[in-house]
mmCIF file with all atom_site columns, C-alpha atoms in Angstrom:
data_model
loop_
_atom_site.group_PDB
_atom_site.id
_atom_site.type_symbol
_atom_site.label_atom_id
_atom_site.label_alt_id
_atom_site.label_comp_id
_atom_site.label_asym_id
_atom_site.label_entity_id
_atom_site.label_seq_id
_atom_site.pdbx_PDB_ins_code
_atom_site.Cartn_x
_atom_site.Cartn_y
_atom_site.Cartn_z
_atom_site.occupancy
_atom_site.B_iso_or_equiv
_atom_site.pdbx_formal_charge
_atom_site.auth_seq_id
_atom_site.auth_comp_id
_atom_site.auth_asym_id
_atom_site.auth_atom_id
_atom_site.pdbx_PDB_model_num
ATOM 1  C CA . UNK A 1 1  ? -4.962  28.480 51.357  1.00 0.00 ? 1  UNK A CA 1
ATOM 2  C CA . UNK A 1 2  ? -6.689  25.249 52.481  1.00 0.00 ? 2  UNK A CA 1
ATOM 3  C CA . UNK A 1 3  ? -5.227  22.056 52.064  1.00 0.00 ? 3  UNK A CA 1
ATOM 4  C CA . UNK A 1 4  ? -7.735  21.143 49.403  1.00 0.00 ? 4  UNK A CA 1
ATOM 5  C CA . UNK A 1 5  ? -6.981  23.765 47.277  1.00 0.00 ? 5  UNK A CA 1
ATOM 6  C CA . UNK A 1 6  ? -3.075  22.985 47.557  1.00 0.00 ? 6  UNK A CA 1
ATOM 7  C CA . UNK A 1 7  ? -3.732  19.228 46.488  1.00 0.00 ? 7  UNK A CA 1
ATOM 8  C CA . UNK A 1 8  ? -6.151  20.619 43.478  1.00 0.00 ? 8  UNK A CA 1
ATOM 9  C CA . UNK A 1 9  ? -3.178  22.977 42.482  1.00 0.00 ? 9  UNK A CA 1
ATOM 10 C CA . UNK A 1 10 ? -0.397  20.410 42.624  1.00 0.00 ? 10 UNK A CA 1
ATOM 11 C CA . UNK A 1 11 ? -2.418  18.241 40.755  1.00 0.00 ? 11 UNK A CA 1
ATOM 12 C CA . UNK A 1 12 ? -3.322  20.550 38.239  1.00 0.00 ? 12 UNK A CA 1
ATOM 13 C CA . UNK A 1 13 ? 0.537   21.058 37.602  1.00 0.00 ? 13 UNK A CA 1
ATOM 14 C CA . UNK A 1 14 ? 1.051   17.447 37.478  1.00 0.00 ? 14 UNK A CA 1
ATOM 15 C CA . UNK A 1 15 ? -1.436  16.951 34.756  1.00 0.00 ? 15 UNK A CA 1
ATOM 16 C CA . UNK A 1 16 ? 0.761   19.141 32.113  1.00 0.00 ? 16 UNK A CA 1
ATOM 17 C CA . UNK A 1 17 ? 2.220   16.669 29.833  1.00 0.00 ? 17 UNK A CA 1
ATOM 18 C CA . UNK A 1 18 ? 4.174   16.948 26.619  1.00 0.00 ? 18 UNK A CA 1
ATOM 19 C CA . UNK A 1 19 ? 3.276   14.946 23.887  1.00 0.00 ? 19 UNK A CA 1
ATOM 20 C CA . UNK A 1 20 ? 6.431   13.952 21.760  1.00 0.00 ? 20 UNK A CA 1
ATOM 21 C CA . UNK A 1 21 ? 6.204   11.999 18.960  1.00 0.00 ? 21 UNK A CA 1
ATOM 22 C CA . UNK A 1 22 ? 2.755   12.910 17.699  1.00 0.00 ? 22 UNK A CA 1
ATOM 23 C CA . UNK A 1 23 ? 4.134   14.184 14.592  1.00 0.00 ? 23 UNK A CA 1
ATOM 24 C CA . UNK A 1 24 ? 5.359   10.941 13.297  1.00 0.00 ? 24 UNK A CA 1
ATOM 25 C CA . UNK A 1 25 ? 1.993   9.490  14.400  1.00 0.00 ? 25 UNK A CA 1
ATOM 26 C CA . UNK A 1 26 ? -0.247  12.321 12.640  1.00 0.00 ? 26 UNK A CA 1
ATOM 27 C CA . UNK A 1 27 ? 2.210   11.930 9.299   1.00 0.00 ? 27 UNK A CA 1
ATOM 28 C CA . UNK A 1 28 ? 1.248   8.124  9.517   1.00 0.00 ? 28 UNK A CA 1
ATOM 29 C CA . UNK A 1 29 ? -2.453  8.946  9.578   1.00 0.00 ? 29 UNK A CA 1
ATOM 30 C CA . UNK A 1 30 ? -2.145  11.477 6.668   1.00 0.00 ? 30 UNK A CA 1
ATOM 31 C CA . UNK A 1 31 ? -0.033  8.936  4.695   1.00 0.00 ? 31 UNK A CA 1
ATOM 32 C CA . UNK A 1 32 ? -3.264  6.431  4.555   1.00 0.00 ? 32 UNK A CA 1
ATOM 33 C CA . UNK A 1 33 ? -5.677  8.898  2.396   1.00 0.00 ? 33 UNK A CA 1
ATOM 34 C CA . UNK A 1 34 ? -2.972  9.674  -0.230  1.00 0.00 ? 34 UNK A CA 1
ATOM 35 C CA . UNK A 1 35 ? -2.052  5.635  -0.168  1.00 0.00 ? 35 UNK A CA 1
ATOM 36 C CA . UNK A 1 36 ? -5.575  4.919  -0.856  1.00 0.00 ? 36 UNK A CA 1
ATOM 37 C CA . UNK A 1 37 ? -5.880  7.513  -3.520  1.00 0.00 ? 37 UNK A CA 1
ATOM 38 C CA . UNK A 1 38 ? -3.027  6.573  -5.363  1.00 0.00 ? 38 UNK A CA 1
ATOM 39 C CA . UNK A 1 39 ? -4.385  3.140  -5.294  1.00 0.00 ? 39 UNK A CA 1
ATOM 40 C CA . UNK A 1 40 ? -7.535  3.997  -6.855  1.00 0.00 ? 40 UNK A CA 1
ATOM 41 C CA . UNK A 1 41 ? -6.084  6.308  -9.560  1.00 0.00 ? 41 UNK A CA 1
ATOM 42 C CA . UNK A 1 42 ? -3.734  3.401  -10.834 1.00 0.00 ? 42 UNK A CA 1
ATOM 43 C CA . UNK A 1 43 ? -6.564  1.055  -10.706 1.00 0.00 ? 43 UNK A CA 1
ATOM 44 C CA . UNK A 1 44 ? -8.936  3.000  -12.508 1.00 0.00 ? 44 UNK A CA 1
ATOM 45 C CA . UNK A 1 45 ? -6.172  4.002  -15.198 1.00 0.00 ? 45 UNK A CA 1
ATOM 46 C CA . UNK A 1 46 ? -5.438  0.471  -15.627 1.00 0.00 ? 46 UNK A CA 1
ATOM 47 C CA . UNK A 1 47 ? -9.367  -0.368 -16.301 1.00 0.00 ? 47 UNK A CA 1
ATOM 48 C CA . UNK A 1 48 ? -9.306  2.447  -18.499 1.00 0.00 ? 48 UNK A CA 1
ATOM 49 C CA . UNK A 1 49 ? -6.302  1.121  -20.661 1.00 0.00 ? 49 UNK A CA 1
ATOM 50 C CA . UNK A 1 50 ? -7.828  -2.143 -20.846 1.00 0.00 ? 50 UNK A CA 1
ATOM 51 C CA . UNK A 1 51 ? -11.333 -0.769 -22.119 1.00 0.00 ? 51 UNK A CA 1
ATOM 52 C CA . UNK A 1 52 ? -9.685  1.414  -24.642 1.00 0.00 ? 52 UNK A CA 1
ATOM 53 C CA . UNK A 1 53 ? -5.870  0.331  -25.659 1.00 0.00 ? 53 UNK A CA 1
ATOM 54 C CA . UNK A 1 54 ? -5.653  2.976  -28.241 1.00 0.00 ? 54 UNK A CA 1
ATOM 55 C CA . UNK A 1 55 ? -5.921  5.920  -25.484 1.00 0.00 ? 55 UNK A CA 1
ATOM 56 C CA . UNK A 1 56 ? -3.287  4.014  -22.989 1.00 0.00 ? 56 UNK A CA 1
ATOM 57 C CA . UNK A 1 57 ? -0.872  6.706  -23.533 1.00 0.00 ? 57 UNK A CA 1
ATOM 58 C CA . UNK A 1 58 ? -2.987  9.592  -22.885 1.00 0.00 ? 58 UNK A CA 1
ATOM 59 C CA . UNK A 1 59 ? -4.642  7.842  -19.723 1.00 0.00 ? 59 UNK A CA 1
ATOM 60 C CA . UNK A 1 60 ? -1.003  7.173  -18.453 1.00 0.00 ? 60 UNK A CA 1
ATOM 61 C CA . UNK A 1 61 ? -0.103  10.934 -18.596 1.00 0.00 ? 61 UNK A CA 1
ATOM 62 C CA . UNK A 1 62 ? -3.142  11.698 -16.918 1.00 0.00 ? 62 UNK A CA 1
ATOM 63 C CA . UNK A 1 63 ? -2.596  8.766  -14.333 1.00 0.00 ? 63 UNK A CA 1
ATOM 64 C CA . UNK A 1 64 ? 0.862   10.292 -13.411 1.00 0.00 ? 64 UNK A CA 1
ATOM 65 C CA . UNK A 1 65 ? -0.598  13.893 -13.148 1.00 0.00 ? 65 UNK A CA 1
ATOM 66 C CA . UNK A 1 66 ? -3.091  12.292 -10.500 1.00 0.00 ? 66 UNK A CA 1
ATOM 67 C CA . UNK A 1 67 ? -0.477  10.414 -8.612  1.00 0.00 ? 67 UNK A CA 1
ATOM 68 C CA . UNK A 1 68 ? 1.317   13.715 -8.233  1.00 0.00 ? 68 UNK A CA 1
ATOM 69 C CA . UNK A 1 69 ? -1.403  15.421 -6.863  1.00 0.00 ? 69 UNK A CA 1
ATOM 70 C CA . UNK A 1 70 ? -2.323  12.817 -4.551  1.00 0.00 ? 70 UNK A CA 1
ATOM 71 C CA . UNK A 1 71 ? 1.041   12.526 -3.342  1.00 0.00 ? 71 UNK A CA 1
ATOM 72 C CA . UNK A 1 72 ? 1.139   16.179 -2.682  1.00 0.00 ? 72 UNK A CA 1
ATOM 73 C CA . UNK A 1 73 ? -1.340  15.646 0.053   1.00 0.00 ? 73 UNK A CA 1
ATOM 74 C CA . UNK A 1 74 ? 0.874   13.196 1.496   1.00 0.00 ? 74 UNK A CA 1
ATOM 75 C CA . UNK A 1 75 ? 3.979   16.036 1.480   1.00 0.00 ? 75 UNK A CA 1
ATOM 76 C CA . UNK A 1 76 ? 1.347   18.679 3.027   1.00 0.00 ? 76 UNK A CA 1
ATOM 77 C CA . UNK A 1 77 ? 0.885   15.975 5.862   1.00 0.00 ? 77 UNK A CA 1
ATOM 78 C CA . UNK A 1 78 ? 4.401   15.786 6.634   1.00 0.00 ? 78 UNK A CA 1
ATOM 79 C CA . UNK A 1 79 ? 4.832   19.342 6.890   1.00 0.00 ? 79 UNK A CA 1
ATOM 80 C CA . UNK A 1 80 ? 2.012   19.995 8.912   1.00 0.00 ? 80 UNK A CA 1
ATOM 81 C CA . UNK A 1 81 ? 3.098   17.280 11.016  1.00 0.00 ? 81 UNK A CA 1
ATOM 82 C CA . UNK A 1 82 ? 6.588   19.570 11.528  1.00 0.00 ? 82 UNK A CA 1
ATOM 83 C CA . UNK A 1 83 ? 4.915   22.784 12.067  1.00 0.00 ? 83 UNK A CA 1
ATOM 84 C CA . UNK A 1 84 ? 2.099   21.627 14.602  1.00 0.00 ? 84 UNK A CA 1
#
């Protein structure tokens, strides 16, 4: 084997790296979307309660359901970070 091929083989072996801690970065990025989603859900619920105070109880229930579904996305992101 020539010297050039040996050098390429050595460089290819050194190029393999392991990325530790990327799960935390992935979860951080995955938490941005649900954070924005919860803010939008709560903001719109408050807006709806102000416009029709007699529907406040029903709007509040729907708001908590929306928050629960949105937070489920954050938990999926956390699990995906551990899996991958």
